[in-house]
Amino acid sequence: MLKIYNTLTRRLEPFKPIDPNNVRMYVCGMTVYDMCHIGHARVLVVFDVVFRHLRHLYGPEHVTYVRNVTDIDDKIIQRANEQQVDIDTLTGRYIEEMHKDAAALNVLPPTFEPRATRHMADIIEMIQALLDKGYAYRADNGDVYYDVSRFEHYGQLSGKNPEDLRAGARVAVDEAKDDPLDFVLWKAAKPGEPAWDSPWGPGRPGWHIECSAMSTHCLGEHFDIHGGGLDLQFPHHENEIAQSEAATGEHFVNYWMHVGFVRVDEEKMSKSLGNFFTIREVTARYQPEVLRYFLLTSHYRSPLNYSDVQLENAKGALTTLYTALRGITPAGEADLDDPLARRFLDALNDDFNTPEALAVLFELAHEINRMRSDDPAGAAGRATLMLRLAELLGLLYQAPEDFLRGGSGEGGPSDAEIEELIAKRNEARKNRDFAEADRIRDALAEQGVILEDGPEGTTWRRE
RNA sequence: GGCUGGGUGGCAGAGUGGCUAUGCAGCGGCCUGCAAAGCCGUGUACCUCGGUUCGACUCCGGGCCCAGCCUCCA
């Protein structure tokens, strides 16, 4: 039985889908005005594991995963102006880059990936519904705002109470708002800004209403899981609840999931602090799978400290797993009733405890290593299970040799050159010229190539 | 100031009221021409002060410290 920690209730709850034949999840995706960083990668990878596990539990065709793209906002407009391109060109470019990053990280494409600018009709319709029901008002400056005071449960997701928020309001109160907590649904266009027609004049939507409209359009008024980074809990998700429940009269979402921050030197990684690393920067130095592994080494709600030491650690761990699989041909069906399989699945069922799941993979790797010489068939069976389980984490998807030889080979010897040197070395070994053999091995080691002599011959890998 | 979450071994990171997490690194041994990999073994933990308990790292309370939200942010 899957249990999920629900931010809304601050409790671990059994997961009961509204419709087991169509489990529905919405995750707030990227605002596409720049390259994705490691914080974005964590959200992509964590919800990819959630998606994979839900597909495993309910069947691949019974899970609908929506991850939106925010392709209109202040920063996009600003960046497009800076680069002298129209916003579609800019956002198109970064959506493409995001897709490359996601693919590199072995993140499955979501079922739908709606873009705000392609859902203007839905957005406008929802704003109109809020106006009609008295939850929104038009301000003197042409903007449309949500009237927070009308929504009884405001603050329930983030555990905030509106009075405290008003007392602590740090931002200069916008003259146009009736209440500092009110937030914009529709921004009247300023000269030179991209704009869409609406009953309230040309303008563009506020960020929050986009997600309410897109999620409702794709998943209906009431769905199972809504996720995102922890920084979206307030105000974004709080506002989504206020909008959607006011507009539809339905309970919006059953389970809210929030991913913890990636930190650098004990500080949140973020654009505004400038302490971020892009996915592209990291994958230039480490294989993408190393990054994916690293992101799964801590529980998704815990903070995750980013550092090179951690990535080296991840690389070493993944090397251990792939080394166990090397030279083994998986055979047969994976037995998911096996005690280790159960432990693995129990871990994922326990609010997606990926560190515990990873521990099981190492136990299987050890079994394979113990069995490989005396019981090849048994080892092959364990390998089959290991790969089947790893697939739920989106790991171990490469051929072992490809991973092991795919290290940082920049500028080093080519595969062919390595093979040639190994042949030379083996010739020397045959002649018991160990000085020469060691010289070749040391020379290769200098260049990041590790040789391993085994009963089946010499294998190699890149560090 | 209001509200969250957290403090576990050299590092990272799960977890449990009494029973080996796991990975990386270390140490001893086996294997190896020597290594590497692998296997066997092994050391080092649970912020602090009280309380509950036969027994607490694990539950309760105080303290200290860290991170985050209250403003755009995954």
Coordinates of C-alpha atoms (C1' of nucleotides) in Angstrom, one line a residue:
Chain A
M1 CA 0.0 0.0 0.0
L2 CA 1.4 3.3 -1.1
K3 CA 1.7 6.0 1.5
I4 CA 2.3 9.6 0.7
Y5 CA 3.2 12.5 3.0
N6 CA 0.6 15.1 2.3
T7 CA 1.7 18.6 2.9
L8 CA -1.9 19.6 3.3
T9 CA -2.5 17.5 6.4
R10 CA 1.2 17.2 7.4
R11 CA 0.7 13.5 7.7
L12 CA 1.7 10.3 6.0
E13 CA -1.5 9.1 4.4
P14 CA -2.5 5.9 2.5
F15 CA -2.9 6.8 -1.1
K16 CA -6.4 6.2 -2.5
P17 CA -6.8 7.3 -6.0
I18 CA -10.1 8.9 -7.0
D19 CA -10.2 6.6 -10.0
P20 CA -7.6 3.7 -10.0
N21 CA -8.1 3.6 -13.8
N22 CA -6.9 7.1 -14.1
V23 CA -4.5 8.3 -11.4
R24 CA -3.9 12.0 -12.0
M25 CA -0.9 14.0 -11.1
Y26 CA 0.0 17.6 -11.8
V27 CA 3.5 19.1 -11.2
C28 CA 4.4 22.7 -11.6
G29 CA 7.2 22.7 -14.2
M30 CA 9.6 25.3 -15.3
T31 CA 9.4 29.0 -16.2
V32 CA 11.4 28.9 -19.4
Y33 CA 13.7 31.8 -19.6
D34 CA 16.9 30.1 -18.8
M35 CA 18.7 26.8 -18.5
C36 CA 17.5 24.4 -15.8
H37 CA 19.6 24.0 -12.7
I38 CA 20.0 21.2 -10.2
G39 CA 17.0 22.3 -8.2
H40 CA 14.9 21.8 -11.3
A41 CA 16.6 18.5 -12.0
R42 CA 15.6 17.3 -8.5
V43 CA 11.9 18.0 -9.2
L44 CA 12.1 16.4 -12.6
V45 CA 13.7 13.3 -11.3
V46 CA 11.7 12.9 -8.1
F47 CA 8.4 13.2 -9.8
D48 CA 9.7 10.9 -12.6
V49 CA 10.2 8.3 -9.9
V50 CA 6.7 9.0 -8.6
F51 CA 5.3 8.6 -12.1
R52 CA 7.2 5.4 -12.7
H53 CA 6.1 3.9 -9.4
L54 CA 2.4 4.9 -10.0
R55 CA 2.6 3.3 -13.4
H56 CA 4.0 0.2 -11.8
L57 CA 1.2 0.1 -9.2
Y58 CA -1.8 1.0 -11.4
G59 CA -0.6 0.2 -14.9
P60 CA 1.2 2.5 -17.4
E61 CA -2.1 3.4 -19.2
H62 CA -3.8 4.3 -16.0
V63 CA -1.7 7.2 -14.9
T64 CA -1.9 10.7 -16.3
Y65 CA 1.0 13.0 -15.5
V66 CA 0.8 16.6 -16.4
R67 CA 3.8 18.9 -16.1
N68 CA 3.2 22.4 -17.3
V69 CA 5.4 25.0 -18.8
T70 CA 5.1 28.6 -17.8
D71 CA 5.9 30.5 -21.0
I72 CA 4.7 34.0 -20.2
D73 CA 5.8 36.1 -17.2
D74 CA 7.8 39.2 -16.3
K75 CA 11.2 37.5 -16.5
I76 CA 10.4 36.0 -19.9
I77 CA 9.4 39.4 -21.3
Q78 CA 12.5 41.0 -19.8
R79 CA 14.8 38.3 -21.2
A80 CA 13.2 38.4 -24.6
N81 CA 13.7 42.1 -24.7
E82 CA 17.4 41.8 -23.7
Q83 CA 18.0 39.2 -26.4
Q84 CA 15.9 41.1 -29.0
V85 CA 13.7 38.1 -29.8
D86 CA 10.0 37.5 -29.5
I87 CA 8.9 35.5 -26.5
D88 CA 7.9 32.4 -28.5
T89 CA 11.4 32.2 -29.9
L90 CA 12.9 32.5 -26.4
T91 CA 10.6 30.1 -24.7
G92 CA 10.8 27.6 -27.6
R93 CA 14.6 27.6 -27.2
Y94 CA 14.5 26.9 -23.5
I95 CA 11.8 24.3 -23.7
E96 CA 14.0 22.5 -26.2
E97 CA 17.0 22.7 -23.8
M98 CA 14.8 21.5 -20.9
H99 CA 13.7 18.5 -23.0
K100 CA 17.3 17.7 -23.7
D101 CA 18.2 17.9 -20.0
A102 CA 15.2 15.7 -19.1
A103 CA 16.0 13.1 -21.7
A104 CA 19.7 13.1 -20.5
L105 CA 18.5 12.4 -17.0
N106 CA 16.3 9.5 -18.2
V107 CA 13.1 11.4 -17.2
L108 CA 10.1 10.0 -19.0
P109 CA 8.0 12.6 -20.9
P110 CA 4.9 13.5 -19.0
T111 CA 1.5 12.6 -20.5
F112 CA 0.8 16.2 -21.2
E113 CA 3.0 19.3 -21.1
P114 CA 0.6 22.2 -21.4
R115 CA 1.9 25.7 -22.0
A116 CA 0.2 28.7 -20.5
T117 CA 0.1 30.7 -23.7
R118 CA -1.8 27.8 -25.4
H119 CA -4.5 27.8 -22.7
M120 CA -5.6 31.5 -22.7
A121 CA -9.2 30.5 -23.2
D122 CA -9.2 28.3 -20.2
I123 CA -7.5 30.9 -18.1
I124 CA -9.9 33.6 -19.1
E125 CA -12.8 31.4 -18.5
M126 CA -11.7 30.6 -15.0
I127 CA -11.0 34.3 -14.2
Q128 CA -14.5 35.1 -15.4
A129 CA -15.9 32.4 -13.2
L130 CA -14.2 34.0 -10.2
L131 CA -15.5 37.4 -11.1
D132 CA -19.0 36.0 -11.6
K133 CA -18.9 34.4 -8.2
G134 CA -17.5 37.5 -6.5
Y135 CA -14.1 36.1 -5.7
A136 CA -12.3 38.6 -7.9
Y137 CA -12.5 42.2 -8.7
R138 CA -11.3 44.6 -11.4
A139 CA -9.0 47.3 -10.1
D140 CA -8.7 50.9 -11.2
N141 CA -5.5 50.1 -13.1
G142 CA -7.2 47.5 -15.3
D143 CA -5.8 44.5 -13.4
V144 CA -8.0 41.8 -12.1
Y145 CA -7.3 40.5 -8.6
Y146 CA -8.3 37.6 -6.4
D147 CA -10.1 38.7 -3.3
V148 CA -8.4 36.6 -0.6
S149 CA -10.7 37.7 2.1
R150 CA -13.6 35.8 0.4
F151 CA -11.9 32.5 0.6
E152 CA -12.5 30.9 3.9
H153 CA -9.6 28.3 3.9
Y154 CA -6.9 30.6 2.7
G155 CA -3.6 29.5 4.4
Q156 CA -4.5 25.9 5.1
L157 CA -1.8 24.4 2.8
S158 CA 1.0 26.6 4.0
G159 CA -0.1 26.8 7.7
K160 CA -0.3 30.5 7.6
N161 CA -3.1 32.7 8.8
P162 CA -4.1 35.7 6.8
E163 CA -3.9 38.0 9.8
D164 CA -0.3 37.2 10.4
L165 CA 0.5 37.5 6.7
R166 CA -1.1 41.0 6.7
A167 CA 0.8 42.0 9.7
G168 CA 4.1 40.8 8.2
A169 CA 3.5 42.2 4.8
R170 CA 6.9 43.3 3.7
V171 CA 6.1 44.5 0.2
A172 CA 4.8 48.0 -0.3
V173 CA 1.1 47.6 -0.7
D174 CA 0.1 47.9 -4.3
E175 CA -2.4 50.8 -4.4
A176 CA -4.6 48.9 -6.8
K177 CA -5.2 46.0 -4.4
D178 CA -7.9 46.1 -1.8
D179 CA -5.8 43.9 0.5
P180 CA -2.1 43.2 0.4
L181 CA -2.8 39.4 0.3
D182 CA -4.8 39.8 -2.9
F183 CA -2.9 38.5 -6.0
V184 CA -3.2 39.3 -9.6
L185 CA -5.2 37.1 -12.0
W186 CA -5.0 39.3 -15.1
K187 CA -2.4 42.0 -15.7
A188 CA -3.5 44.8 -18.0
A189 CA -0.9 45.1 -20.8
K190 CA 1.6 47.9 -20.7
P191 CA 2.8 49.4 -23.9
G192 CA 5.1 47.1 -25.8
E193 CA 4.3 44.0 -23.8
P194 CA 2.8 40.9 -25.4
A195 CA -0.9 40.8 -24.7
W196 CA -3.9 38.6 -25.2
D197 CA -7.5 39.9 -25.6
S198 CA -9.8 39.4 -22.8
P199 CA -13.1 40.8 -21.5
W200 CA -11.0 43.1 -19.4
G201 CA -8.9 44.4 -22.2
P202 CA -5.6 43.2 -23.5
G203 CA -3.2 41.7 -21.0
R204 CA -1.8 38.5 -19.7
P205 CA -2.5 36.1 -16.9
G206 CA -0.9 36.0 -13.5
W207 CA 1.2 33.0 -12.8
H208 CA -1.1 31.3 -10.3
I209 CA -4.2 31.2 -12.4
E210 CA -2.2 29.5 -15.2
C211 CA -1.7 26.4 -13.2
S212 CA -5.3 26.3 -11.9
A213 CA -6.6 26.6 -15.4
M214 CA -4.2 24.1 -17.0
S215 CA -4.6 21.5 -14.3
T216 CA -8.3 21.7 -14.4
H217 CA -8.3 21.5 -18.2
C218 CA -6.0 18.5 -18.3
L219 CA -7.2 16.6 -15.2
G220 CA -10.6 17.9 -14.2
E221 CA -11.7 19.9 -11.2
H222 CA -10.6 17.3 -8.6
F223 CA -7.5 15.2 -9.0
D224 CA -5.1 13.1 -6.9
I225 CA -1.6 14.6 -6.6
H226 CA -0.2 18.0 -7.1
G227 CA 3.5 18.5 -6.7
G228 CA 6.3 21.0 -7.0
G229 CA 9.3 22.4 -5.2
L230 CA 8.9 23.4 -1.6
D231 CA 9.2 27.1 -2.6
L232 CA 5.9 26.8 -4.4
Q233 CA 3.9 25.8 -1.3
F234 CA 3.3 29.5 -0.6
P235 CA 2.0 31.5 -2.2
H236 CA 1.7 29.6 -5.5
H237 CA -0.1 26.5 -4.4
E238 CA -2.0 28.2 -1.7
N239 CA -3.4 30.5 -4.4
E240 CA -4.1 27.7 -6.8
I241 CA -6.3 26.1 -4.1
A242 CA -8.1 29.4 -3.5
Q243 CA -8.7 29.9 -7.2
S244 CA -9.7 26.4 -8.2
E245 CA -12.0 25.7 -5.3
A246 CA -13.6 29.1 -5.6
A247 CA -14.1 28.8 -9.3
T248 CA -15.3 25.2 -9.4
G249 CA -16.8 24.7 -6.0
E250 CA -15.0 21.3 -5.9
H251 CA -12.3 20.1 -3.6
F252 CA -9.2 20.7 -5.7
V253 CA -6.4 18.2 -4.8
N254 CA -6.2 15.2 -2.4
Y255 CA -2.4 14.9 -2.0
W256 CA 0.1 17.7 -2.1
M257 CA 3.8 16.8 -2.5
H258 CA 6.7 19.1 -2.1
V259 CA 10.3 18.4 -2.9
G260 CA 13.0 19.8 -0.6
F261 CA 15.7 22.2 -1.7
V262 CA 19.0 21.5 -3.2
R263 CA 21.6 23.5 -1.2
V264 CA 25.0 24.8 -1.8
D265 CA 27.1 25.3 1.3
E266 CA 24.1 24.9 3.5
E267 CA 22.2 27.6 1.5
K268 CA 19.3 27.2 -0.9
M269 CA 20.3 27.0 -4.5
S270 CA 18.4 29.6 -6.4
K271 CA 18.5 32.0 -9.3
S272 CA 18.2 35.0 -7.1
L273 CA 21.2 34.0 -4.9
G274 CA 23.2 33.1 -8.0
N275 CA 24.6 30.0 -6.4
F276 CA 23.2 27.6 -8.9
F277 CA 24.7 25.0 -11.2
T278 CA 22.9 24.2 -14.4
I279 CA 22.2 20.6 -15.4
R280 CA 24.3 21.2 -18.4
E281 CA 27.3 22.3 -16.4
V282 CA 27.2 19.2 -14.2
T283 CA 26.6 16.7 -17.1
A284 CA 29.6 18.1 -18.9
R285 CA 31.7 16.8 -16.0
Y286 CA 29.7 13.7 -14.9
Q287 CA 27.5 11.3 -16.7
P288 CA 23.9 12.3 -16.4
E289 CA 23.1 9.1 -14.6
V290 CA 25.5 10.1 -11.9
L291 CA 23.5 13.2 -11.3
R292 CA 20.3 11.3 -11.3
Y293 CA 21.7 8.8 -8.8
F294 CA 22.9 11.7 -6.6
L295 CA 19.5 13.3 -6.6
L296 CA 18.0 10.0 -5.4
T297 CA 20.4 9.5 -2.5
S298 CA 18.4 11.4 -0.1
H299 CA 14.7 11.4 0.7
Y300 CA 12.8 13.8 -1.6
R301 CA 11.6 15.9 1.3
S302 CA 15.0 16.3 2.9
P303 CA 17.4 19.0 1.9
L304 CA 20.1 17.8 -0.5
N305 CA 23.6 19.4 -0.3
Y306 CA 25.2 19.7 -3.7
S307 CA 29.0 19.3 -3.9
D308 CA 31.6 17.6 -6.0
V309 CA 32.4 15.2 -3.2
Q310 CA 28.8 14.0 -3.4
L311 CA 28.9 13.5 -7.1
E312 CA 32.2 11.6 -6.8
N313 CA 30.5 9.5 -4.2
A314 CA 27.5 8.9 -6.5
K315 CA 29.9 8.0 -9.3
G316 CA 31.6 5.4 -7.2
A317 CA 28.4 3.9 -6.0
L318 CA 27.0 3.6 -9.6
T319 CA 30.3 2.1 -10.6
T320 CA 29.9 -0.6 -8.0
L321 CA 26.4 -1.4 -9.3
Y322 CA 27.4 -1.6 -12.9
T323 CA 30.5 -3.6 -12.1
A324 CA 28.3 -6.3 -10.6
L325 CA 26.3 -6.4 -13.8
R326 CA 29.3 -6.5 -16.0
G327 CA 29.5 -9.7 -18.0
I328 CA 26.2 -11.0 -16.9
T329 CA 23.3 -11.6 -19.3
P330 CA 20.1 -11.1 -17.4
A331 CA 17.7 -14.0 -17.9
G332 CA 14.1 -14.9 -17.0
E333 CA 11.4 -13.0 -15.3
A334 CA 11.9 -10.8 -12.3
D335 CA 10.2 -12.2 -9.3
L336 CA 8.6 -9.3 -7.5
D337 CA 7.6 -11.5 -4.5
D338 CA 11.3 -12.0 -3.7
P339 CA 12.1 -10.7 -0.2
L340 CA 14.5 -8.1 -1.6
A341 CA 12.0 -7.0 -4.2
R342 CA 9.4 -6.6 -1.5
R343 CA 11.8 -4.6 0.5
F344 CA 12.5 -2.4 -2.4
L345 CA 8.8 -1.9 -3.3
D346 CA 8.0 -1.3 0.4
A347 CA 10.6 1.4 0.4
L348 CA 9.0 3.2 -2.5
N349 CA 5.6 2.6 -1.0
D350 CA 6.8 4.4 2.1
D351 CA 6.6 7.9 0.7
F352 CA 9.1 7.1 -2.0
N353 CA 12.1 6.2 0.2
T354 CA 14.7 6.1 -2.5
P355 CA 17.7 5.8 -0.2
E356 CA 16.3 2.6 1.2
A357 CA 15.5 1.3 -2.3
L358 CA 19.0 2.0 -3.4
A359 CA 20.3 0.0 -0.5
V360 CA 18.4 -3.0 -1.8
L361 CA 20.2 -2.6 -5.2
F362 CA 23.5 -2.9 -3.4
E363 CA 22.4 -6.1 -1.7
L364 CA 21.5 -7.5 -5.0
A365 CA 24.9 -6.5 -6.4
H366 CA 26.6 -8.3 -3.6
E367 CA 24.6 -11.4 -4.3
I368 CA 25.5 -11.3 -7.9
N369 CA 29.2 -10.9 -7.0
R370 CA 29.0 -13.9 -4.7
M371 CA 27.2 -16.1 -7.2
R372 CA 28.9 -15.1 -10.4
S373 CA 31.5 -17.8 -10.5
D374 CA 29.7 -20.8 -8.9
D375 CA 26.2 -20.1 -10.0
P376 CA 26.0 -18.1 -13.2
A377 CA 22.3 -18.8 -13.7
G378 CA 21.5 -17.6 -10.2
A379 CA 23.5 -14.5 -10.8
A380 CA 21.7 -13.8 -14.0
G381 CA 18.4 -14.1 -12.2
R382 CA 19.5 -11.6 -9.6
A383 CA 20.6 -9.3 -12.3
T384 CA 17.2 -9.5 -13.9
L385 CA 15.6 -8.5 -10.7
M386 CA 18.1 -5.8 -10.0
L387 CA 17.5 -4.2 -13.4
R388 CA 13.7 -4.5 -13.1
L389 CA 13.8 -2.7 -9.7
A390 CA 16.3 -0.1 -10.9
E391 CA 14.0 0.8 -13.7
L392 CA 11.5 2.1 -11.2
L393 CA 14.2 4.6 -10.2
G394 CA 15.2 5.2 -13.8
L395 CA 18.7 3.9 -13.0
L396 CA 21.0 1.3 -14.6
Y397 CA 19.5 1.9 -18.0
Q398 CA 22.9 1.7 -19.8
A399 CA 24.9 -1.3 -20.8
P400 CA 27.4 -1.8 -18.0
E401 CA 30.3 -1.4 -20.4
D402 CA 28.9 1.9 -21.7
F403 CA 28.7 3.3 -18.3
L404 CA 32.0 2.0 -17.1
R405 CA 33.9 3.2 -20.2
G406 CA 32.0 6.4 -20.4
G407 CA 33.7 8.3 -17.7
S408 CA 35.6 11.5 -18.2
G409 CA 37.5 10.4 -21.2
E410 CA 38.1 13.9 -22.5
G411 CA 41.4 14.1 -24.3
G412 CA 42.4 10.6 -23.2
P413 CA 43.1 7.6 -25.4
S414 CA 40.3 6.2 -27.6
D415 CA 38.8 2.8 -27.1
A416 CA 40.9 1.4 -29.9
E417 CA 44.1 2.8 -28.5
I418 CA 43.2 1.4 -25.1
E419 CA 42.5 -2.0 -26.6
E420 CA 45.8 -1.9 -28.5
L421 CA 47.8 -1.1 -25.4
I422 CA 46.0 -3.9 -23.5
A423 CA 47.0 -6.3 -26.2
K424 CA 50.6 -5.1 -26.0
R425 CA 50.5 -5.4 -22.2
N426 CA 49.1 -8.9 -22.3
E427 CA 51.8 -9.9 -24.7
A428 CA 54.3 -8.6 -22.2
R429 CA 52.6 -10.5 -19.4
K430 CA 52.7 -13.7 -21.3
N431 CA 56.5 -13.2 -21.6
R432 CA 56.5 -12.4 -17.9
D433 CA 57.8 -9.0 -18.7
F434 CA 56.0 -7.5 -15.7
A435 CA 58.0 -4.3 -15.8
E436 CA 56.6 -3.5 -19.2
A437 CA 53.1 -4.6 -18.3
D438 CA 53.1 -2.4 -15.3
R439 CA 54.5 0.5 -17.2
I440 CA 51.6 0.3 -19.7
R441 CA 49.0 -0.1 -16.9
D442 CA 50.4 2.9 -15.0
A443 CA 50.5 5.0 -18.2
L444 CA 46.9 4.3 -18.8
A445 CA 46.0 4.9 -15.2
E446 CA 47.6 8.4 -15.6
Q447 CA 45.1 9.0 -18.3
G448 CA 42.2 7.8 -16.2
V449 CA 41.9 4.3 -17.6
I450 CA 41.8 1.5 -15.1
L451 CA 42.7 -2.0 -16.1
E452 CA 41.4 -5.1 -14.4
D453 CA 42.8 -8.5 -15.0
G454 CA 40.2 -11.2 -14.5
P455 CA 39.9 -14.9 -15.3
E456 CA 38.2 -14.0 -18.6
G457 CA 40.9 -11.6 -19.6
T458 CA 41.5 -7.9 -19.1
T459 CA 38.7 -5.4 -18.8
W460 CA 39.0 -1.7 -18.5
R461 CA 37.0 1.4 -17.5
R462 CA 37.4 5.1 -17.4
E463 CA 37.5 6.8 -14.0
Chain B
rG1 C1' 8.2 38.7 14.9
rG2 C1' 4.7 34.4 12.9
rC3 C1' 5.0 29.6 10.8
rU4 C1' 7.7 24.8 8.8
rG5 C1' 11.4 21.2 8.7
rG6 C1' 15.8 19.3 10.7
rG7 C1' 20.4 18.1 14.0
rU8 C1' 22.9 10.1 13.2
rG9 C1' 29.7 7.4 12.6
rG10 C1' 35.7 10.6 8.5
rC11 C1' 31.9 12.3 4.6
rA12 C1' 26.9 11.4 2.6
rG13 C1' 22.4 9.3 4.2
rA14 C1' 18.1 5.8 5.8
rG15 C1' 15.9 3.8 9.9
rU16 C1' 14.2 1.5 14.5
rG17 C1' 11.7 1.7 21.8
rG18 C1' 15.9 -3.7 22.9
rC19 C1' 18.1 -7.1 16.8
rU20 C1' 24.3 -5.3 10.8
rA21 C1' 20.9 0.2 7.0
rU22 C1' 23.4 1.4 2.6
rG23 C1' 27.3 4.0 -0.3
rC24 C1' 32.1 6.5 -0.4
rA25 C1' 36.6 6.5 2.5
rG26 C1' 39.8 3.5 6.5
rC27 C1' 41.9 -1.1 8.6
rG28 C1' 43.1 -6.7 8.4
rG29 C1' 42.7 -11.1 5.4
rC30 C1' 41.7 -14.0 0.8
rC31 C1' 42.3 -13.7 -4.4
rU32 C1' 46.2 -11.5 -7.9
rG33 C1' 53.0 -11.9 -10.9
rC34 C1' 51.8 -7.0 -8.6
rA35 C1' 47.5 -4.2 -8.9
rA36 C1' 42.3 -3.3 -9.7
rA37 C1' 37.7 -5.4 -9.1
rG38 C1' 35.4 -8.9 -6.0
rC39 C1' 34.9 -11.8 -1.5
rC40 C1' 35.4 -12.4 4.1
rG41 C1' 36.1 -9.7 8.5
rU42 C1' 36.4 -5.0 11.2
rG43 C1' 36.5 0.1 13.9
rU44 C1' 34.2 4.8 14.5
rA45 C1' 27.1 7.2 15.5
rC46 C1' 22.8 9.0 17.0
rC47 C1' 23.3 18.0 19.5
rU48 C1' 22.2 19.1 24.8
rC49 C1' 19.5 18.9 29.5
rG50 C1' 15.4 16.8 31.9
rG51 C1' 11.1 13.2 31.8
rU52 C1' 8.4 8.5 30.5
rU53 C1' 10.2 3.3 30.4
rC54 C1' 12.8 -2.9 32.6
rG55 C1' 15.3 -0.4 28.5
rA56 C1' 15.5 5.6 24.2
rC57 C1' 19.4 7.6 19.0
rU58 C1' 14.1 6.3 18.5
rC59 C1' 8.4 8.8 22.6
rC60 C1' 7.4 13.7 25.7
rG61 C1' 9.2 18.7 27.4
rG62 C1' 13.0 22.7 27.7
rG63 C1' 17.5 24.6 25.6
rC64 C1' 21.2 25.4 21.8
rC65 C1' 22.3 25.3 16.6
rC66 C1' 21.1 24.9 11.2
rA67 C1' 17.9 25.5 6.9
rG68 C1' 13.5 27.3 4.8
rC69 C1' 8.7 30.1 4.1
rC70 C1' 6.1 34.8 5.3
rU71 C1' 8.6 38.7 -1.8
rC72 C1' 9.9 36.2 -7.9
rC73 C1' 11.8 31.1 -7.3
rA74 C1' 11.7 23.9 -8.4

